[in-house]
Amino acid sequence: MHYFIIIKKQLSLFLLTLALLTSANAFADKQHFSLARIDDNITVDGVMDEPQWKNATHIPLIYQDEPNEKGVPPVKTDAYIYDDGTNLYVAYIAQDPDPEQIRASLRDRDTLWQDDVVILVIDTFNDERTGYEFHVNPLGAQGDIRMTDTDGWSSDTSWNAIWDSAGEINEEGYVVEMRIPFKALRFPENEKELTWGFSVMRNYQRDVLYQLSNMGFDRDVKCSLCQFDKITGFKEIESSSNVQLTPTLTTLRHDTKSKVPGDWNNGDIDTEVGLDLRWGLTKDAVINATINPDFSQVETDSLELDVNTTFSVYYAEKRPFFLDGASYFKSNLFELLYTRTIAEPTIGAKLTGKTGDHSYALMLADDDNSNILLPSNQNSSVAALNDKTNAAAARYQFDMGENGTIGISSTHRESDDYHNTVLSVDGSYWFNQSDTFMYQVATADTHNSNFLVKNYSLAETQSDQAYSLELTRDKRDYKLFTSYENIGEDYRTDLGYQEKVDYEKIVFGGGQTWYRDESDLLTSWSYEADWDKTWAKNGDLLEEEHEGFLSFKGQKQSTFEIGFVHRYENYNNSFYNQNIGYIYTTFKPNKDLMVSLYAEYASRIDYANEQLGDVLNTQTQVVWDINDHWQLDVKHKYSQLDNPQNERVFTANLIDFRLYYKFNMRSMLKLILQFEDIDKNKDAYFYQVSRTNKDYGSQLVYSYKINAQTLFYLGYSDKGYQDDKLNSVERDKRTFFTKVSYAWQL
C-alpha cells in the first residue's frame, strides 16, 4: 500500500539521520570506590554505634539530581557500605535542619514512595541494563524493586527480597541501616572479585522533591545505569546452599446464597497445604518450584469502571511464585507472558538466570481454570477453555556489548485438543546516548478445541504474525518518537496480553521541556504532541488521532496538565468525530496529605447504542497520613453519558475506600470497601437493560509480616449486588480465611 511505502521511506530517513548524529560517549569520569571487607555483623536497629562503620567505605551524596541537574544538595547525606562475605551492609546519615518536617509513617511493604527515603541501586552484573533498588524510610519501612534500563528506566515493584532494615529519627535528621544477604541477589559466578555499578540516593520531600545522589545524572543521556559510579570488592563471597522452603497453610470457608434475598448456605472448611521452593543453583541462576500453591488474592484488586468500554481490564500480578524472576521473561514491545492467565495451577517450576551476556528463563505450570482473551480490532472478550491445560514459557536474551540486546521468546499452552504457540524475536539497538531503536516480530499458531469452535464461533485453526518497531530520541530539552505496529487478525497470545488485533498503526510525536530553579513557582514546564493513524488489515481506516498537552510542575510538589484529543474513529462501519478535553492535577498541601483530580469533558462514542454522546468523567483521590499509625486512601470515579437527544444514558459512580492501621512495622489491620453504582436509562438503550446495577465488596484483614514470605493473615471478605429485581444491595458471597507461611532459609 502507498502509505506503507511512505512509512518505510520516512523510517529509513530517520534511521539514517540518527546514525549520522551518533557520537562517542562523553560521560564525565566515573568515581571508583573500593568496598571495605569487615568480617563482623551488626545489629540492624537504626543506630550506628558499631565500630565497623568507622572502617566502612564512605560515599558522600554530593549532587542534586532533581529538580536541578547536578545542583548543590540542600542537606548533607553520607552513606557507608561494607560486606562480610555473606551480607552487604549499608548505612545512611541523613541530616535535616527541621526533623519535624520529615515525611515518614509506619508503612506496609512497597508503599513508601511518597516518604523521605534513602535508596541503594546496584547493578550486580555491571551490564548497565538491569539492577536492584532498595528503599528505606526514616522509620525503617522497606521497598524493593527490580529494574531494567534498556529503553529508559523501568521499575518492577512486585519483586520482593528477604532483607533487614531499620531507621531512627533524631535531633539532627535520621539514620538508616540495611543488611542485604547476597543470597537475595544474582551476580556473576566464579569470579574472585567483582565490580558493580551503584548509586546511593536520597529523596528529600519538601515543597519540591529533591533527589540527591553520589553521581550527577546527565539529562542528555537516556541511560541511567551507564552513568553509575563503580565499586570493586566482594572478594570470595561465601558460597551457600541458598535453599528456601516456604510451606503454606491456608484455611477458608466460602458461603453463598442459592437465592437472593435468602439464607446463607455455609460452605465446608477447606484446608490446603502448599510448598514453595527457591533454590539458588548458582550465584546467577535460581530454580523455583511450587506444589499445591496458595494463589489466593489476599488484597482485592482496585476496581475499574467497566462501563462504555470494549476491551478487557488489565490487572497486575501479585502472586509470589510468578513474581520471582519475572523480569527475565519480559520482551521489548509485546507482553507475551501475562501470568494472571494461569488462574489455578497445582504445580509449577521455573529456571531463571544470567551468565555473562546470556540471560535465560523457562517456566512450566498446569492450570485447572484456563481462560483466554479473544481480541479483535473493535473489542475483546474472555473465553473459558473448559479443560485443564499445561503451559510453558521460555526466553533467551543476548547483550550485544554496549550497543543493545537481542532476544528469543516462546510460549505454549495446550490440552488434549487445543494448543496455542507463540514464537518471537525482539531486540534493541542504541545508536548513542540518546537514540534507541526497538523491534519485535512474533508468530502465533492456534488449534482451537471443539468446545471453543462451537461456543465462541472460532475457526478450527488460526495462525498469524505481529510486528512492532519503535524509534526514540530522548534529550534533556526535547524528545522525538515514532512507532509502527502490524498485528494480524488471527494473532493470539493465550498466555500473554494482546487485547487488540487486526490492525496497522503508525505514530509520530515529540515534545519539549524547560527547566527553572527549585525556588521558582514553576520548576519546569513542557508540551508534547503526537499524531497516529490505524488501519484494519483489509485497508479500512479504524482511527486517526491528534493529541497534545501542556504540563507544569511547581511548588507543593504540584503537577498540572491540560490536554486535548481529536479522534476520528470507525466503530461497526460508522465514523465518529470525538473531541476530548481534560485536566489533571496533583499536589501536596502539607507533608501528610496528597490530593489528585482528573476531569474530562468529551464527545465520545456510546458503544452500547452506537451513537455519539457527551461524556463527563472525573477521578479524585485523597491519601491522608492521619498519623504514623493511621492512613486513609479514598478514590472516587464518576462518569455520565448523554445522547444526542440530551437524554441521560447512564450515570456511574465508583468508590474505593481503604483504611489502614499499623500497630508497628510488622502488624497491620486493613479495611477495604468498594461500591459501584451504574444507573442506566432503560429508554435510552435499544435493547433491554437493568436500570439498577450496583456491586458491593468489603474486606477486613489483619496481617503480621516478618518478611515478604514469612507472614500471617486473618480475614473476612464479602460481595453483594443489586439489580431491578432487588430493593437493596444484597450480599451473596462471603469468605472467612486465614493463611500462614514461613520461609525456611537453609
XYZ file of C-alpha atoms in Angstrom:
746
model
C 0.000 0.000 0.000
C 1.198 3.525 -0.781
C 1.076 4.674 2.859
C 3.264 1.755 3.952
C 5.882 2.673 1.304
C 5.874 6.249 2.622
C 6.261 5.000 6.195
C 9.244 2.830 5.254
C 10.913 5.745 3.443
C 10.346 8.070 6.397
C 11.623 5.472 8.844
C 14.743 4.814 6.745
C 15.444 8.560 6.534
C 15.005 8.939 10.295
C 17.351 5.993 10.984
C 19.966 7.437 8.630
C 19.719 10.845 10.280
C 20.168 9.339 13.733
C 23.139 7.288 12.581
C 24.847 10.425 11.224
C 24.214 12.186 14.527
C 25.758 9.347 16.540
C 28.676 10.482 18.612
C 31.123 8.856 21.001
C 30.151 8.552 24.647
C 31.235 11.600 26.572
C 30.431 10.757 30.166
C 32.107 12.601 32.961
C 34.693 10.480 34.751
C 33.010 7.956 36.987
C 34.106 7.645 40.587
C 35.613 4.273 41.510
C 35.370 3.011 45.080
C 36.904 0.028 46.859
C 34.449 -1.873 49.044
C 35.602 -2.449 52.609
C 35.630 -6.062 53.817
C 34.899 -6.397 57.534
C 34.124 -9.849 58.897
C 31.695 -8.670 61.552
C 27.909 -8.499 61.718
C 25.924 -5.620 63.200
C 22.608 -5.134 64.942
C 20.280 -3.512 62.398
C 18.498 -1.005 64.626
C 18.987 2.408 63.009
C 21.757 3.348 65.479
C 25.290 3.407 64.070
C 27.058 2.559 67.311
C 29.115 -0.367 65.946
C 32.855 0.215 65.305
C 32.546 -1.426 61.857
C 31.060 1.742 60.396
C 34.289 3.673 61.114
C 36.142 1.436 58.652
C 33.358 1.135 56.071
C 33.628 2.726 52.630
C 32.375 6.307 52.912
C 30.358 7.722 49.995
C 29.026 11.289 50.267
C 25.932 12.346 48.310
C 27.371 15.429 46.638
C 24.860 16.089 43.816
C 21.291 17.270 43.487
C 19.641 15.488 40.521
C 16.090 16.804 40.985
C 14.756 19.369 40.452
C 18.091 20.901 39.392
C 20.539 18.966 37.250
C 23.891 18.463 39.017
C 22.912 21.058 41.597
C 24.042 21.569 45.179
C 22.191 19.390 47.751
C 20.095 21.388 50.244
C 21.040 18.946 53.037
C 24.046 16.783 53.876
C 23.874 13.000 53.429
C 26.588 10.378 53.858
C 26.447 6.672 53.045
C 28.642 3.911 54.417
C 28.975 0.445 52.918
C 30.885 -2.790 53.555
C 30.487 -6.560 53.224
C 31.410 -9.574 55.352
C 31.335 -12.216 52.609
C 27.714 -13.121 53.338
C 25.848 -9.807 53.528
C 26.082 -6.278 52.171
C 25.756 -3.611 54.878
C 24.652 -0.050 54.088
C 24.045 2.897 56.407
C 22.938 6.492 55.813
C 23.297 9.568 57.980
C 20.631 11.902 56.579
C 20.875 15.325 58.164
C 17.842 17.597 58.305
C 17.640 21.185 59.602
C 13.998 20.645 60.654
C 13.330 17.000 61.615
C 9.679 17.880 62.350
C 9.150 18.142 58.570
C 10.431 14.630 57.824
C 7.784 12.749 55.838
C 7.510 9.154 57.075
C 4.973 6.791 58.621
C 4.763 3.139 59.522
C 4.253 1.528 56.118
C 3.424 -1.807 54.578
C 5.989 -3.129 52.132
C 6.343 -1.171 48.859
C 4.069 1.690 49.961
C 6.693 4.288 50.996
C 7.250 6.044 47.670
C 5.897 9.416 48.868
C 8.058 9.432 52.016
C 11.529 10.722 52.704
C 13.657 7.707 51.763
C 17.234 6.638 51.220
C 17.936 4.374 48.253
C 20.604 1.916 47.188
C 20.655 0.959 43.497
C 23.090 -1.777 42.435
C 23.950 -3.177 39.009
C 25.323 -6.522 40.184
C 26.250 -7.814 36.711
C 27.784 -4.439 35.771
C 25.991 -4.808 32.440
C 24.322 -1.375 32.605
C 20.966 -2.993 31.762
C 19.426 -4.374 34.956
C 19.640 -3.726 38.670
C 18.079 -3.799 42.133
C 16.698 -0.929 44.183
C 16.371 -0.932 47.980
C 14.355 1.909 49.566
C 14.036 2.584 53.316
C 12.126 5.397 55.016
C 13.240 7.068 58.301
C 11.210 4.588 60.370
C 12.644 1.520 58.614
C 9.825 0.674 56.168
C 11.043 -1.233 53.109
C 10.547 -1.039 49.362
C 12.422 -3.173 46.854
C 12.397 -3.057 43.067
C 13.810 -4.998 40.134
C 14.578 -2.524 37.361
C 15.694 -2.516 33.734
C 17.296 0.263 31.698
C 17.290 -0.858 28.060
C 14.975 1.916 26.821
C 14.686 4.254 29.766
C 14.246 3.389 33.433
C 11.551 0.744 34.059
C 10.677 -0.411 37.589
C 9.009 -3.628 38.756
C 7.812 -3.152 42.345
C 6.364 -6.680 42.503
C 9.848 -8.155 43.134
C 10.429 -8.934 46.828
C 13.606 -9.993 48.640
C 14.230 -11.028 52.248
C 16.484 -8.404 53.889
C 16.682 -6.284 57.033
C 16.316 -2.550 57.609
C 15.774 -0.125 60.457
C 15.559 3.650 60.819
C 15.507 6.160 63.623
C 14.712 9.872 63.609
C 16.917 12.023 65.856
C 17.557 15.697 66.545
C 19.823 16.060 63.501
C 17.748 14.128 60.956
C 17.619 10.361 60.717
C 19.799 7.254 60.384
C 19.031 4.126 58.356
C 20.786 0.745 58.421
C 20.367 -2.109 55.913
C 21.603 -5.692 55.757
C 21.120 -7.329 52.344
C 22.058 -11.033 52.096
C 23.988 -11.875 48.929
C 21.691 -14.882 48.539
C 18.873 -12.403 47.780
C 20.803 -11.106 44.745
C 22.107 -12.505 41.482
C 25.616 -11.766 40.267
C 28.403 -13.391 38.184
C 29.616 -16.850 39.198
C 33.250 -17.969 39.603
C 34.849 -14.547 39.967
C 37.053 -13.833 42.998
C 36.468 -10.073 42.799
C 33.517 -8.194 41.369
C 32.826 -4.688 40.126
C 29.270 -3.401 40.454
C 27.658 -0.228 39.197
C 25.922 1.564 42.059
C 24.241 4.715 43.271
C 23.366 5.834 46.784
C 20.443 8.253 46.709
C 18.077 10.182 48.938
C 14.596 11.569 48.296
C 14.178 14.730 50.372
C 10.459 15.569 50.295
C 9.651 19.234 50.825
C 7.711 21.793 48.763
C 9.599 20.249 45.855
C 11.049 16.770 45.663
C 14.819 16.889 45.942
C 16.655 13.780 44.756
C 20.284 13.569 45.840
C 22.992 11.102 44.808
C 26.718 10.364 44.729
C 26.861 11.000 40.974
C 25.167 13.703 38.953
C 22.895 12.448 36.187
C 23.252 13.983 32.721
C 19.753 14.525 31.294
C 21.119 14.372 27.765
C 21.943 10.695 28.379
C 18.909 8.405 28.161
C 20.590 5.562 30.042
C 20.910 5.931 33.833
C 22.815 2.765 34.788
C 25.587 3.629 32.339
C 26.268 6.789 34.375
C 26.652 4.956 37.686
C 29.825 5.037 39.750
C 31.642 1.717 40.201
C 32.570 -0.167 43.358
C 35.030 -3.059 43.375
C 35.388 -5.774 46.014
C 33.008 -8.569 47.069
C 36.056 -10.832 47.317
C 35.357 -14.557 47.587
C 31.746 -14.186 48.566
C 30.929 -17.273 50.575
C 29.058 -19.965 48.718
C 25.759 -21.052 50.219
C 23.230 -23.752 49.530
C 20.801 -20.821 49.165
C 17.726 -23.009 49.560
C 14.467 -21.509 50.752
C 11.480 -23.678 51.620
C 8.189 -21.905 52.259
C 5.345 -24.126 53.449
C 1.916 -22.513 53.411
C -1.242 -23.419 55.281
C -4.487 -21.878 54.068
C -7.884 -22.407 55.653
C -11.088 -20.845 54.346
C -14.833 -21.178 54.344
C -16.771 -19.857 51.372
C -20.502 -19.218 51.859
C -23.068 -18.470 49.140
C -26.781 -17.877 48.725
C -28.776 -20.024 46.316
C -31.492 -17.355 46.217
C -31.179 -13.605 46.784
C -32.524 -12.441 49.133
C -32.288 -15.642 51.137
C -30.404 -17.605 53.732
C -26.709 -18.361 53.686
C -25.516 -21.789 52.625
C -22.420 -22.270 54.738
C -19.625 -23.969 52.852
C -17.243 -26.595 54.145
C -13.988 -25.586 55.795
C -11.304 -26.105 53.170
C -7.720 -26.566 54.374
C -4.826 -26.790 51.961
C -1.098 -27.205 52.456
C 1.313 -25.917 49.829
C 5.063 -25.722 49.433
C 7.281 -23.280 47.539
C 10.938 -23.973 46.830
C 13.556 -21.394 45.846
C 16.999 -22.842 45.154
C 19.947 -20.681 44.205
C 21.510 -23.193 41.859
C 24.465 -20.840 41.381
C 25.039 -17.168 42.227
C 23.426 -16.213 38.920
C 20.701 -18.866 38.437
C 17.615 -19.726 40.504
C 15.131 -22.601 40.381
C 11.605 -22.002 41.701
C 9.066 -24.762 42.227
C 5.643 -24.926 43.805
C 3.314 -27.765 44.806
C -0.354 -27.133 45.530
C 0.288 -23.421 45.883
C -1.958 -20.946 47.606
C -2.586 -18.370 44.916
C -5.445 -16.599 46.645
C -5.542 -12.832 46.395
C -5.020 -11.538 49.924
C -5.798 -7.954 48.939
C -8.573 -7.277 46.471
C -7.746 -5.557 43.193
C -8.509 -1.882 42.713
C -11.772 -1.605 40.800
C -12.083 -0.002 37.382
C -15.317 1.382 35.953
C -16.302 -1.276 33.429
C -18.865 0.811 31.573
C -18.833 2.063 27.977
C -15.666 0.070 27.260
C -14.995 -2.587 24.639
C -11.658 -4.039 25.748
C -10.805 -6.153 28.796
C -9.472 -4.684 32.052
C -5.815 -5.358 32.909
C -4.842 -6.404 36.451
C -1.325 -6.594 37.865
C 0.217 -9.865 39.069
C 0.614 -10.247 42.840
C 1.341 -13.964 43.385
C 4.793 -14.832 44.804
C 5.698 -17.796 42.568
C 5.225 -15.769 39.392
C 6.964 -12.651 40.720
C 10.437 -14.048 41.442
C 12.482 -13.692 38.255
C 9.534 -12.264 36.289
C 11.746 -9.684 34.546
C 13.694 -12.459 32.794
C 10.596 -13.298 30.713
C 9.885 -9.745 29.530
C 10.341 -8.913 25.862
C 10.658 -5.437 24.423
C 7.294 -4.439 22.931
C 4.759 -7.286 23.324
C 3.538 -8.834 26.582
C 3.844 -12.494 25.623
C 3.541 -13.758 29.210
C 0.720 -12.376 31.356
C 0.755 -14.827 34.247
C -2.713 -13.977 35.537
C -4.000 -16.087 32.637
C -2.745 -19.069 34.702
C -5.514 -18.953 37.277
C -5.391 -22.188 39.302
C -2.149 -24.181 38.922
C -1.472 -27.194 41.097
C 2.217 -27.450 40.252
C 4.770 -25.155 38.663
C 8.504 -24.781 38.173
C 10.856 -22.286 36.561
C 14.530 -21.591 35.992
C 15.842 -18.030 35.594
C 19.409 -16.793 35.395
C 22.175 -14.889 33.686
C 25.688 -15.995 32.707
C 27.892 -13.303 31.199
C 25.958 -11.719 28.333
C 23.372 -14.518 28.274
C 20.039 -14.347 30.160
C 17.601 -17.276 30.162
C 14.235 -18.242 31.612
C 11.984 -21.316 31.484
C 8.641 -21.872 33.212
C 6.245 -24.845 33.303
C 2.840 -24.920 35.010
C -0.558 -26.555 34.771
C -3.914 -24.811 35.183
C -7.286 -26.146 36.321
C -9.164 -22.968 35.374
C -7.976 -21.782 31.973
C -9.329 -18.641 30.354
C -8.107 -16.899 27.218
C -8.512 -13.457 25.691
C -10.270 -13.299 22.324
C -9.320 -9.989 20.665
C -10.410 -8.143 17.526
C -9.875 -4.576 16.317
C -13.214 -3.475 17.842
C -13.372 -5.275 21.191
C -12.119 -8.212 23.236
C -13.809 -10.899 25.301
C -12.778 -13.720 27.610
C -13.391 -17.386 26.801
C -13.295 -20.343 29.180
C -11.379 -23.301 27.776
C -13.441 -25.705 29.895
C -10.423 -28.003 30.221
C -7.238 -28.401 32.224
C -4.195 -27.071 30.366
C -0.429 -27.186 30.566
C 1.605 -24.035 29.988
C 5.243 -23.351 29.110
C 7.191 -20.124 28.575
C 10.830 -19.596 27.654
C 13.135 -16.693 26.831
C 16.779 -16.186 25.906
C 18.474 -12.778 25.640
C 21.969 -11.822 24.472
C 23.513 -8.488 25.459
C 25.430 -7.082 22.492
C 28.199 -5.211 24.268
C 27.275 -1.552 24.744
C 25.038 -1.431 21.663
C 21.865 -3.287 22.567
C 20.143 -6.633 23.063
C 18.547 -9.426 21.061
C 16.076 -11.953 22.500
C 14.008 -15.007 21.570
C 10.758 -15.816 23.405
C 8.224 -18.603 23.141
C 5.010 -19.520 24.947
C 2.898 -22.660 24.608
C -0.441 -23.688 26.084
C -2.196 -26.980 25.373
C -4.843 -29.509 26.318
C -5.970 -32.710 24.557
C -7.490 -30.968 21.517
C -6.192 -27.410 21.849
C -2.896 -25.563 21.624
C -1.562 -22.048 21.196
C 2.119 -21.499 20.372
C 3.903 -18.162 20.013
C 7.483 -17.596 18.848
C 9.078 -14.143 18.891
C 12.351 -12.321 18.197
C 12.953 -8.876 19.690
C 15.806 -6.509 20.328
C 17.099 -3.011 20.885
C 19.937 -1.020 19.395
C 21.469 2.107 20.933
C 22.909 4.467 18.338
C 24.305 6.762 21.010
C 23.458 8.158 24.433
C 20.002 9.393 23.388
C 18.739 7.415 20.381
C 17.238 3.945 20.607
C 15.661 1.577 18.093
C 13.494 -1.311 19.353
C 11.788 -4.068 17.391
C 9.795 -7.255 17.865
C 8.480 -9.865 15.435
C 6.153 -12.666 16.558
C 4.205 -15.521 15.004
C 1.320 -17.412 16.599
C -0.257 -20.758 15.761
C -3.519 -21.902 17.371
C -5.640 -25.043 17.172
C -8.995 -24.438 18.852
C -10.853 -27.207 20.657
C -14.322 -28.310 19.587
C -15.671 -26.519 22.666
C -14.132 -23.206 21.555
C -15.259 -23.646 17.954
C -18.866 -24.331 18.923
C -19.283 -21.846 21.769
C -17.224 -18.907 20.521
C -17.578 -19.223 16.717
C -13.839 -19.640 16.159
C -12.119 -21.290 13.228
C -10.515 -24.642 13.970
C -7.045 -23.233 13.226
C -5.692 -19.681 13.496
C -2.209 -18.551 12.531
C -0.811 -15.050 12.056
C 2.082 -12.673 12.717
C 2.735 -9.413 14.566
C 5.426 -6.743 14.107
C 6.380 -3.672 16.091
C 9.088 -1.019 15.621
C 9.881 1.924 17.872
C 12.422 4.697 17.438
C 13.060 7.342 20.111
C 15.350 10.287 20.732
C 15.327 11.428 24.374
C 17.354 14.558 25.175
C 17.456 16.987 28.084
C 15.259 19.593 26.421
C 13.257 17.638 23.851
C 12.218 14.188 22.685
C 11.081 12.661 19.399
C 9.423 9.295 18.848
C 7.870 7.214 16.109
C 6.481 3.691 16.054
C 4.810 1.196 13.741
C 2.647 -1.809 14.692
C 1.229 -4.538 12.449
C -0.901 -7.138 14.259
C -2.527 -9.933 12.245
C -6.211 -10.812 12.511
C -5.585 -14.364 13.757
C -2.654 -13.473 16.015
C -3.442 -14.718 19.525
C -1.217 -14.952 22.607
C -3.191 -17.108 25.023
C -0.513 -16.856 27.741
C 0.035 -13.155 27.072
C -1.947 -9.948 26.900
C -2.881 -8.724 23.415
C -6.277 -7.051 23.689
C -6.429 -5.756 20.091
C -5.539 -7.416 16.762
C -6.211 -6.998 13.037
C -4.691 -3.549 12.604
C -1.718 -1.469 11.473
C -0.783 1.683 13.366
C 1.789 4.445 12.926
C 2.693 7.145 15.451
C 4.797 10.314 15.176
C 5.331 12.680 18.062
C 7.597 14.748 20.225
C 7.838 17.323 22.942
C 9.977 19.938 24.637
C 10.808 20.783 28.271
C 12.041 23.945 30.004
C 13.610 23.856 33.484
C 13.640 26.551 36.155
C 15.176 26.819 39.597
C 13.968 24.825 42.611
C 12.742 28.009 44.334
C 10.588 29.226 41.424
C 6.804 28.906 41.449
C 7.146 26.636 38.410
C 10.166 24.327 38.432
C 9.567 23.034 34.888
C 7.036 23.048 32.074
C 6.698 21.075 28.876
C 4.498 20.206 25.952
C 4.017 17.025 23.949
C 2.041 16.277 20.792
C 1.569 13.246 18.583
C -0.373 12.023 15.567
C -1.370 8.409 14.978
C -3.362 6.536 12.372
C -4.734 2.995 12.493
C -5.989 0.778 9.670
C -7.618 -2.630 9.675
C -5.661 -5.296 7.842
C -8.109 -5.069 4.936
C -7.193 -1.390 4.486
C -10.241 0.177 6.152
C -9.495 3.191 8.345
C -10.074 2.456 12.047
C -8.860 5.622 13.706
C -6.947 8.849 13.215
C -5.975 10.838 16.274
C -4.275 14.144 17.105
C -3.268 14.691 20.720
C -1.373 17.322 22.666
C -0.908 18.517 26.219
C 0.860 21.127 28.347
C 2.349 20.080 31.683
C 3.616 22.193 34.597
C 5.479 21.244 37.796
C 5.844 23.539 40.761
C 5.773 24.115 44.481
C 3.849 21.859 46.882
C 5.031 19.033 44.616
C 2.269 20.076 42.264
C 1.649 18.873 38.742
C -0.892 20.394 36.382
C -1.660 19.079 32.913
C -4.172 20.271 30.332
C -4.702 18.403 27.099
C -6.887 17.946 24.039
C -7.554 14.904 21.824
C -9.294 14.841 18.463
C -10.183 11.298 17.396
C -11.856 10.166 14.167
C -12.914 6.578 14.898
C -14.604 3.797 12.984
C -16.899 1.642 15.087
C -19.002 -1.008 13.339
C -18.524 0.732 9.960
C -19.683 4.144 11.174
C -17.313 7.068 11.710
C -17.423 9.374 14.728
C -15.631 12.675 15.366
C -14.686 12.797 19.037
C -13.218 15.790 20.867
C -11.813 15.261 24.348
C -10.564 17.982 26.669
C -9.071 17.120 30.043
C -7.176 18.454 33.035
C -5.129 16.591 35.624
C -3.604 17.944 38.807
C -1.936 16.532 41.893
C -0.360 18.350 44.824
C 0.630 18.009 48.476
C -0.741 20.902 50.561
C 1.247 19.569 53.552
C 3.513 16.660 54.386
C 0.644 14.337 55.347
C -1.847 14.933 52.531
C -1.863 14.190 48.790
C -4.752 15.185 46.509
C -5.243 14.412 42.816
C -8.004 15.204 40.332
C -8.643 14.170 36.733
C -11.595 15.626 34.782
C -12.584 15.405 31.138
C -15.460 16.670 29.091
C -15.778 14.977 25.726
C -17.834 13.844 22.824
C -17.311 10.079 22.893
C -18.849 7.022 21.289
C -21.678 5.362 23.171
C -20.574 1.840 22.217
C -23.716 0.150 23.527
C -26.058 2.245 21.367
C -23.632 3.100 18.523
C -24.032 6.850 18.666
C -22.045 9.898 19.711
C -22.693 11.205 23.193
C -21.490 13.880 25.602
C -19.377 12.494 28.429
C -18.176 13.868 31.751
C -15.580 11.769 33.576
C -13.823 12.577 36.847
C -11.452 10.743 39.134
C -10.459 12.050 42.565
C -8.045 10.568 45.078
C -7.117 11.668 48.598
C -4.324 9.993 50.572
C -4.033 11.188 54.165
C -1.453 10.084 56.727
C -3.547 10.875 59.777
C -0.573 9.992 61.970
C 2.227 7.410 61.993
C -0.316 4.602 62.521
C -3.464 5.603 60.594
C -3.674 6.107 56.831
C -6.702 6.800 54.634
C -6.798 6.275 50.850
C -10.052 7.144 49.055
C -10.728 7.112 45.299
C -13.922 8.250 43.607
C -14.654 7.800 39.908
C -17.648 9.376 38.207
C -18.919 9.054 34.651
C -22.048 10.273 32.871
C -23.144 9.958 29.255
C -25.856 11.948 27.444
C -27.157 11.008 23.991
C -27.821 13.424 21.069
C -31.388 13.908 22.313
C -29.958 15.248 25.620
C -31.207 12.186 27.475
C -29.022 10.733 30.218
C -27.877 7.266 29.089
C -26.123 6.324 32.318
C -24.596 7.743 35.479
C -21.811 5.744 37.128
C -20.080 6.109 40.484
C -17.294 4.010 41.939
C -15.824 4.395 45.426
C -12.708 2.573 46.648
C -12.193 3.240 50.378
C -9.115 1.908 52.193
C -8.287 2.486 55.845
C -5.066 1.156 57.365
C -3.939 0.919 60.974
C -0.314 -0.061 61.611
C 0.289 -1.379 65.117
C 4.006 -1.463 64.251
C 6.145 -2.130 61.193
C 5.076 -5.797 61.054
C 1.472 -5.748 62.209
C -1.437 -4.097 60.361
C -5.235 -4.025 60.163
C -6.743 -3.129 56.790
C -10.341 -2.293 55.835
C -11.357 -2.107 52.155
C -14.824 -1.023 50.985
C -15.722 -0.916 47.290
C -19.017 0.242 45.816
C -20.024 0.599 42.166
C -23.353 2.135 41.152
C -24.354 2.364 37.463
C -27.790 3.876 36.875
C -28.971 3.241 33.292
C -31.871 4.899 31.489
C -33.788 1.956 30.050
C -35.472 4.188 27.457
C -32.074 5.290 26.082
C -30.995 1.757 25.141
C -32.230 -0.115 22.094
C -32.027 -3.408 23.983
C -33.204 -4.443 27.426
C -31.011 -3.381 30.358
C -31.328 -3.240 34.119
C -31.773 0.289 35.429
C -30.078 -0.521 38.727
C -26.590 -2.014 38.597
C -24.893 -1.941 41.986
C -21.943 -4.029 43.155
C -20.523 -4.030 46.654
C -17.477 -5.628 48.232
C -15.721 -5.391 51.575
C -12.638 -6.899 53.147
C -11.174 -6.765 56.643
C -7.702 -8.281 57.021
C -5.221 -8.484 59.868
C -1.657 -9.191 58.751
C 1.598 -9.898 60.540
C 4.662 -9.937 58.292
C 8.185 -10.758 59.404
C 9.321 -10.534 55.769
C 7.908 -10.976 52.274
C 7.433 -14.737 52.719
C 7.026 -15.255 56.486
C 3.586 -13.925 57.324
C 0.150 -14.489 58.824
C -3.249 -13.321 57.546
C -6.669 -13.495 59.164
C -9.563 -12.005 57.264
C -13.137 -11.736 56.063
C -14.485 -10.621 52.690
C -17.892 -10.448 51.069
C -19.614 -9.352 47.875
C -23.105 -8.246 47.001
C -25.178 -6.693 44.246
C -28.491 -5.043 43.403
C -30.447 -5.056 40.149
C -34.029 -4.169 39.235
C -35.317 -7.285 40.989
C -33.905 -6.284 44.387
C -34.919 -3.431 46.678
C -31.440 -3.013 48.177
C -27.912 -4.336 47.908
C -27.855 -7.978 48.987
C -24.704 -9.886 49.861
C -24.495 -13.226 48.052
C -20.874 -14.321 48.727
C -18.690 -14.258 51.819
C -15.387 -15.828 52.785
C -13.584 -16.349 56.085
C -9.896 -17.117 55.633
C -6.563 -17.473 57.351
C -3.136 -18.066 55.900
C 0.263 -18.677 57.439
C 3.580 -19.214 55.677
C 7.152 -19.428 56.884
C 10.317 -19.081 54.814
C 12.988 -21.552 55.934
C 16.393 -20.486 54.620
C 18.803 -23.415 54.616
